[in-house]
C-alpha positions as a LaTeX table, in Angstrom:
\begin{tabular}{lrrr}
\hline
Residue & $x$ (\AA) & $y$ (\AA) & $z$ (\AA) \\
\hline
Met1 & $-147.11$ & 149.10 & 150.87 \\
Ser2 & $-147.48$ & 146.16 & 148.46 \\
Gln3 & $-147.07$ & 142.24 & 149.65 \\
Leu4 & $-143.39$ & 141.16 & 149.44 \\
Arg5 & $-142.68$ & 138.80 & 146.19 \\
Val6 & $-141.67$ & 135.75 & 148.30 \\
Tyr7 & $-141.87$ & 132.14 & 146.86 \\
Ala8 & $-141.29$ & 128.96 & 148.46 \\
Ile9 & $-140.14$ & 125.94 & 146.29 \\
Asp10 & $-140.00$ & 122.27 & 147.26 \\
Gly11 & $-141.43$ & 123.35 & 150.71 \\
Ile12 & $-138.42$ & 125.59 & 151.49 \\
Val13 & $-139.58$ & 129.19 & 152.54 \\
Pro14 & $-137.37$ & 132.22 & 152.51 \\
Val15 & $-136.45$ & 133.73 & 155.77 \\
Val16 & $-136.43$ & 137.55 & 156.48 \\
Asp17 & $-135.56$ & 138.77 & 159.76 \\
Pro18 & $-138.17$ & 141.63 & 161.01 \\
Thr19 & $-135.10$ & 144.14 & 161.37 \\
Ala20 & $-134.30$ & 143.75 & 157.74 \\
Phe21 & $-136.06$ & 145.74 & 154.92 \\
Val22 & $-136.78$ & 143.88 & 151.41 \\
His23 & $-138.27$ & 145.96 & 148.90 \\
Pro24 & $-141.57$ & 144.88 & 147.56 \\
Ser25 & $-140.43$ & 144.81 & 143.93 \\
Ala26 & $-137.51$ & 142.29 & 145.00 \\
Val27 & $-137.95$ & 138.65 & 144.56 \\
Leu28 & $-136.95$ & 135.90 & 147.17 \\
Ile29 & $-137.34$ & 132.33 & 145.97 \\
Gly30 & $-136.74$ & 129.17 & 148.17 \\
Asp31 & $-133.37$ & 128.72 & 150.36 \\
Val32 & $-132.94$ & 132.46 & 150.88 \\
Ile33 & $-132.01$ & 133.94 & 154.39 \\
Val34 & $-131.65$ & 137.57 & 154.93 \\
Gly35 & $-130.28$ & 138.35 & 158.35 \\
Pro36 & $-130.86$ & 141.54 & 160.75 \\
Asp37 & $-130.19$ & 144.86 & 159.69 \\
Cys38 & $-130.04$ & 143.96 & 155.87 \\
Tyr39 & $-131.23$ & 145.98 & 152.85 \\
Val40 & $-132.36$ & 144.38 & 149.62 \\
Gly41 & $-132.99$ & 147.12 & 146.76 \\
Pro42 & $-135.87$ & 147.48 & 144.29 \\
Cys43 & $-135.79$ & 144.69 & 141.66 \\
Ala44 & $-133.19$ & 142.47 & 143.44 \\
Ser45 & $-133.60$ & 138.67 & 142.66 \\
Leu46 & $-132.43$ & 136.10 & 145.28 \\
Arg47 & $-133.33$ & 132.87 & 143.56 \\
Gly48 & $-132.53$ & 129.99 & 145.92 \\
Asp49 & $-134.11$ & 127.31 & 143.84 \\
Phe50 & $-130.68$ & 125.51 & 143.52 \\
Gly51 & $-128.17$ & 126.60 & 146.42 \\
Arg52 & $-128.46$ & 128.46 & 149.51 \\
Leu53 & $-128.24$ & 132.32 & 149.33 \\
Ile54 & $-127.26$ & 133.86 & 152.79 \\
Leu55 & $-127.11$ & 137.76 & 153.58 \\
Glu56 & $-125.36$ & 138.27 & 157.11 \\
Arg57 & $-126.19$ & 140.99 & 159.46 \\
Gly58 & $-126.14$ & 144.69 & 158.23 \\
Ala59 & $-125.47$ & 143.52 & 154.37 \\
Asn60 & $-126.90$ & 145.52 & 151.63 \\
Leu61 & $-127.84$ & 144.06 & 148.21 \\
Gln62 & $-128.89$ & 146.96 & 146.02 \\
Asp63 & $-131.09$ & 147.59 & 142.77 \\
Thr64 & $-131.32$ & 145.01 & 140.36 \\
Cys65 & $-128.60$ & 142.70 & 141.96 \\
Val66 & $-128.67$ & 138.78 & 141.36 \\
Met67 & $-127.81$ & 136.19 & 143.79 \\
His68 & $-127.76$ & 132.55 & 142.52 \\
Gly69 & $-126.03$ & 129.40 & 142.82 \\
Phe70 & $-125.13$ & 125.71 & 141.77 \\
Pro71 & $-126.86$ & 122.95 & 143.97 \\
Gly72 & $-125.09$ & 122.00 & 147.15 \\
Thr73 & $-123.57$ & 125.57 & 147.44 \\
Asp74 & $-123.97$ & 128.45 & 149.58 \\
Thr75 & $-123.77$ & 132.06 & 148.13 \\
Val76 & $-122.86$ & 134.38 & 151.12 \\
Val77 & $-122.56$ & 137.89 & 151.65 \\
Glu78 & $-120.94$ & 138.13 & 155.21 \\
Glu79 & $-121.46$ & 140.80 & 157.92 \\
Asp80 & $-121.53$ & 144.37 & 156.57 \\
Gly81 & $-121.02$ & 143.68 & 152.96 \\
His82 & $-122.09$ & 145.89 & 150.35 \\
Ile83 & $-123.04$ & 144.83 & 147.04 \\
Gly84 & $-123.65$ & 147.91 & 144.60 \\
His85 & $-126.47$ & 148.18 & 141.88 \\
Gly86 & $-126.65$ & 145.54 & 139.24 \\
Ala87 & $-123.83$ & 143.19 & 140.61 \\
Val88 & $-124.29$ & 139.42 & 139.92 \\
Leu89 & $-123.19$ & 137.09 & 142.71 \\
His90 & $-122.99$ & 133.18 & 141.78 \\
Gly91 & $-121.87$ & 130.80 & 144.17 \\
Cys92 & $-119.22$ & 132.74 & 145.67 \\
Arg93 & $-118.38$ & 134.26 & 149.19 \\
Ile94 & $-118.04$ & 137.92 & 149.77 \\
Gly95 & $-116.08$ & 138.74 & 153.09 \\
Arg96 & $-117.12$ & 140.76 & 155.93 \\
Asn97 & $-117.17$ & 144.24 & 155.14 \\
Ala98 & $-116.34$ & 143.78 & 151.45 \\
Leu99 & $-117.66$ & 145.98 & 148.69 \\
Ile100 & $-118.81$ & 144.95 & 145.32 \\
Gly101 & $-118.95$ & 147.60 & 142.71 \\
Met102 & $-121.81$ & 148.28 & 140.48 \\
Asn103 & $-122.45$ & 145.88 & 137.75 \\
Ala104 & $-119.32$ & 143.53 & 138.77 \\
Val105 & $-119.95$ & 139.66 & 138.30 \\
Ile106 & $-118.49$ & 137.31 & 141.06 \\
Met107 & $-118.22$ & 134.05 & 139.87 \\
Asp108 & $-118.65$ & 130.15 & 141.52 \\
Asn109 & $-116.04$ & 129.34 & 144.35 \\
Ala110 & $-114.68$ & 132.88 & 144.08 \\
Val111 & $-113.84$ & 134.39 & 147.88 \\
Ile112 & $-113.60$ & 138.03 & 148.48 \\
Gly113 & $-111.34$ & 138.84 & 151.51 \\
Glu114 & $-112.57$ & 140.96 & 154.40 \\
Ser115 & $-112.49$ & 144.51 & 153.73 \\
Ala116 & $-111.63$ & 144.18 & 149.95 \\
Ile117 & $-113.09$ & 146.24 & 147.17 \\
Val118 & $-114.08$ & 144.90 & 143.72 \\
Ala119 & $-114.46$ & 147.79 & 141.15 \\
Ala120 & $-117.35$ & 148.51 & 139.21 \\
Ser121 & $-117.93$ & 146.29 & 136.16 \\
Ala122 & $-114.98$ & 143.99 & 137.13 \\
Phe123 & $-115.30$ & 140.30 & 136.34 \\
Val124 & $-113.82$ & 137.92 & 139.14 \\
Lys125 & $-113.41$ & 134.36 & 137.55 \\
Ala126 & $-114.48$ & 131.21 & 139.14 \\
Gly127 & $-112.08$ & 130.33 & 141.86 \\
Ala128 & $-110.48$ & 133.54 & 142.24 \\
Glu129 & $-109.39$ & 134.53 & 145.57 \\
Ile130 & $-109.22$ & 138.47 & 146.45 \\
Pro131 & $-106.96$ & 139.49 & 149.69 \\
Ser132 & $-108.36$ & 141.03 & 152.66 \\
Arg133 & $-108.07$ & 144.94 & 152.13 \\
Ser134 & $-107.09$ & 144.86 & 148.43 \\
Leu135 & $-108.63$ & 146.71 & 145.33 \\
Ala136 & $-109.41$ & 144.31 & 142.54 \\
Ala137 & $-110.52$ & 145.77 & 138.98 \\
Gly138 & $-110.78$ & 144.61 & 135.51 \\
Met139 & $-112.01$ & 141.69 & 133.10 \\
Pro140 & $-110.80$ & 139.21 & 134.47 \\
Ala141 & $-110.32$ & 140.89 & 137.79 \\
Arg142 & $-106.72$ & 141.25 & 139.32 \\
Val143 & $-105.38$ & 142.78 & 142.52 \\
Val144 & $-104.40$ & 146.46 & 141.94 \\
Arg145 & $-103.10$ & 147.36 & 145.28 \\
Glu146 & $-103.77$ & 147.25 & 149.19 \\
Leu147 & $-106.60$ & 149.84 & 150.28 \\
Thr148 & $-105.89$ & 152.62 & 152.62 \\
Asp149 & $-107.29$ & 152.97 & 156.11 \\
Glu150 & $-109.16$ & 156.13 & 154.57 \\
Glu151 & $-110.62$ & 153.94 & 151.79 \\
Ile152 & $-111.84$ & 151.18 & 154.33 \\
Ala153 & $-113.21$ & 153.81 & 156.75 \\
Trp154 & $-115.18$ & 155.55 & 153.79 \\
Lys155 & $-116.56$ & 152.03 & 152.82 \\
Gly156 & $-117.81$ & 151.63 & 156.21 \\
Glu157 & $-119.45$ & 154.73 & 156.30 \\
Gly158 & $-121.20$ & 153.89 & 153.02 \\
Thr159 & $-122.36$ & 150.79 & 154.42 \\
Arg160 & $-123.56$ & 152.26 & 157.70 \\
Thr161 & $-125.57$ & 154.80 & 155.41 \\
Tyr162 & $-127.51$ & 151.77 & 154.06 \\
Gln163 & $-128.00$ & 150.33 & 157.60 \\
Glu164 & $-129.80$ & 153.70 & 158.31 \\
Leu165 & $-131.67$ & 153.59 & 155.23 \\
Thr166 & $-133.03$ & 150.13 & 156.17 \\
Arg167 & $-134.33$ & 151.86 & 159.45 \\
Arg168 & $-135.54$ & 154.71 & 157.27 \\
Cys169 & $-137.59$ & 152.39 & 154.82 \\
Leu170 & $-138.94$ & 150.52 & 157.66 \\
Ala171 & $-140.42$ & 153.75 & 159.30 \\
Ser172 & $-141.67$ & 155.85 & 156.32 \\
Leu173 & $-141.38$ & 154.08 & 153.15 \\
Val174 & $-145.25$ & 153.86 & 151.44 \\
Glu175 & $-146.65$ & 153.58 & 148.35 \\
Cys176 & $-148.33$ & 156.51 & 147.14 \\
Glu177 & $-149.55$ & 158.19 & 144.12 \\
Pro178 & $-147.29$ & 160.80 & 142.43 \\
Leu179 & $-148.06$ & 164.58 & 142.43 \\
Ala180 & $-149.17$ & 166.37 & 139.37 \\
Ala181 & $-146.96$ & 169.27 & 139.82 \\
Val182 & $-143.97$ & 170.07 & 141.88 \\
Glu183 & $-144.71$ & 171.93 & 145.11 \\
Thr184 & $-143.36$ & 175.53 & 146.14 \\
Asp185 & $-140.23$ & 175.13 & 148.32 \\
Arg186 & $-140.20$ & 171.32 & 147.58 \\
Pro187 & $-137.87$ & 169.83 & 150.35 \\
Arg188 & $-134.86$ & 167.69 & 149.65 \\
Ile189 & $-133.43$ & 164.60 & 151.44 \\
Glu190 & $-130.47$ & 166.09 & 153.29 \\
Met191 & $-127.29$ & 163.94 & 153.70 \\
Pro192 & $-124.52$ & 166.21 & 154.06 \\
Glu193 & $-122.28$ & 163.59 & 155.85 \\
Val194 & $-122.55$ & 161.28 & 152.86 \\
Val195 & $-119.50$ & 162.18 & 150.30 \\
Pro196 & $-118.38$ & 160.19 & 147.24 \\
Leu197 & $-114.62$ & 158.81 & 147.64 \\
Val198 & $-113.46$ & 160.81 & 144.75 \\
Ala199 & $-114.64$ & 164.12 & 146.49 \\
Leu200 & $-113.09$ & 162.90 & 149.95 \\
Lys201 & $-109.67$ & 162.35 & 148.14 \\
Gln202 & $-109.79$ & 166.17 & 146.93 \\
Arg203 & $-110.26$ & 167.40 & 150.20 \\
\hline
\end{tabular}
């Protein structure tokens, strides 16, 4: 597999726990700390050239996400935090077991409570506080309602799927050349236990 794209600045070197997976196309600069069992997806940018960036145990930061912050700040994703594709985190704190939807933006000094969900494409303004176990949506984001136990359980299952993906990547992800044609009886990646929330609610 290609070498990780990790850069020191001012003598400060990123830290990646050996049990974490960071995709080789992701970029880590400076004061970045990736904790145990974390997943960092392709083309994510963790630019710790001003403030400190922390992913705590079991957190995931998916494809094309951006983490950054002002000098003297910590941008933190707490344990089991789940950051969807394309989200931007700037000088904020994402609480334990919280989910940030795809393309959402979380601004400076915002705090997302434990087991809260921020909807896709939401904009959480600077200094906002989203309470624990709540759903926030909109531009700017506002609390819509309290989450159900079923929704929080679904979120937890999704995060465990990414923790398993970390282990799968460490065990089997390899750079390779593409095939020229589709094989006969091409296998599929089978994950029948993973179900979108909308499908779960229709059962």
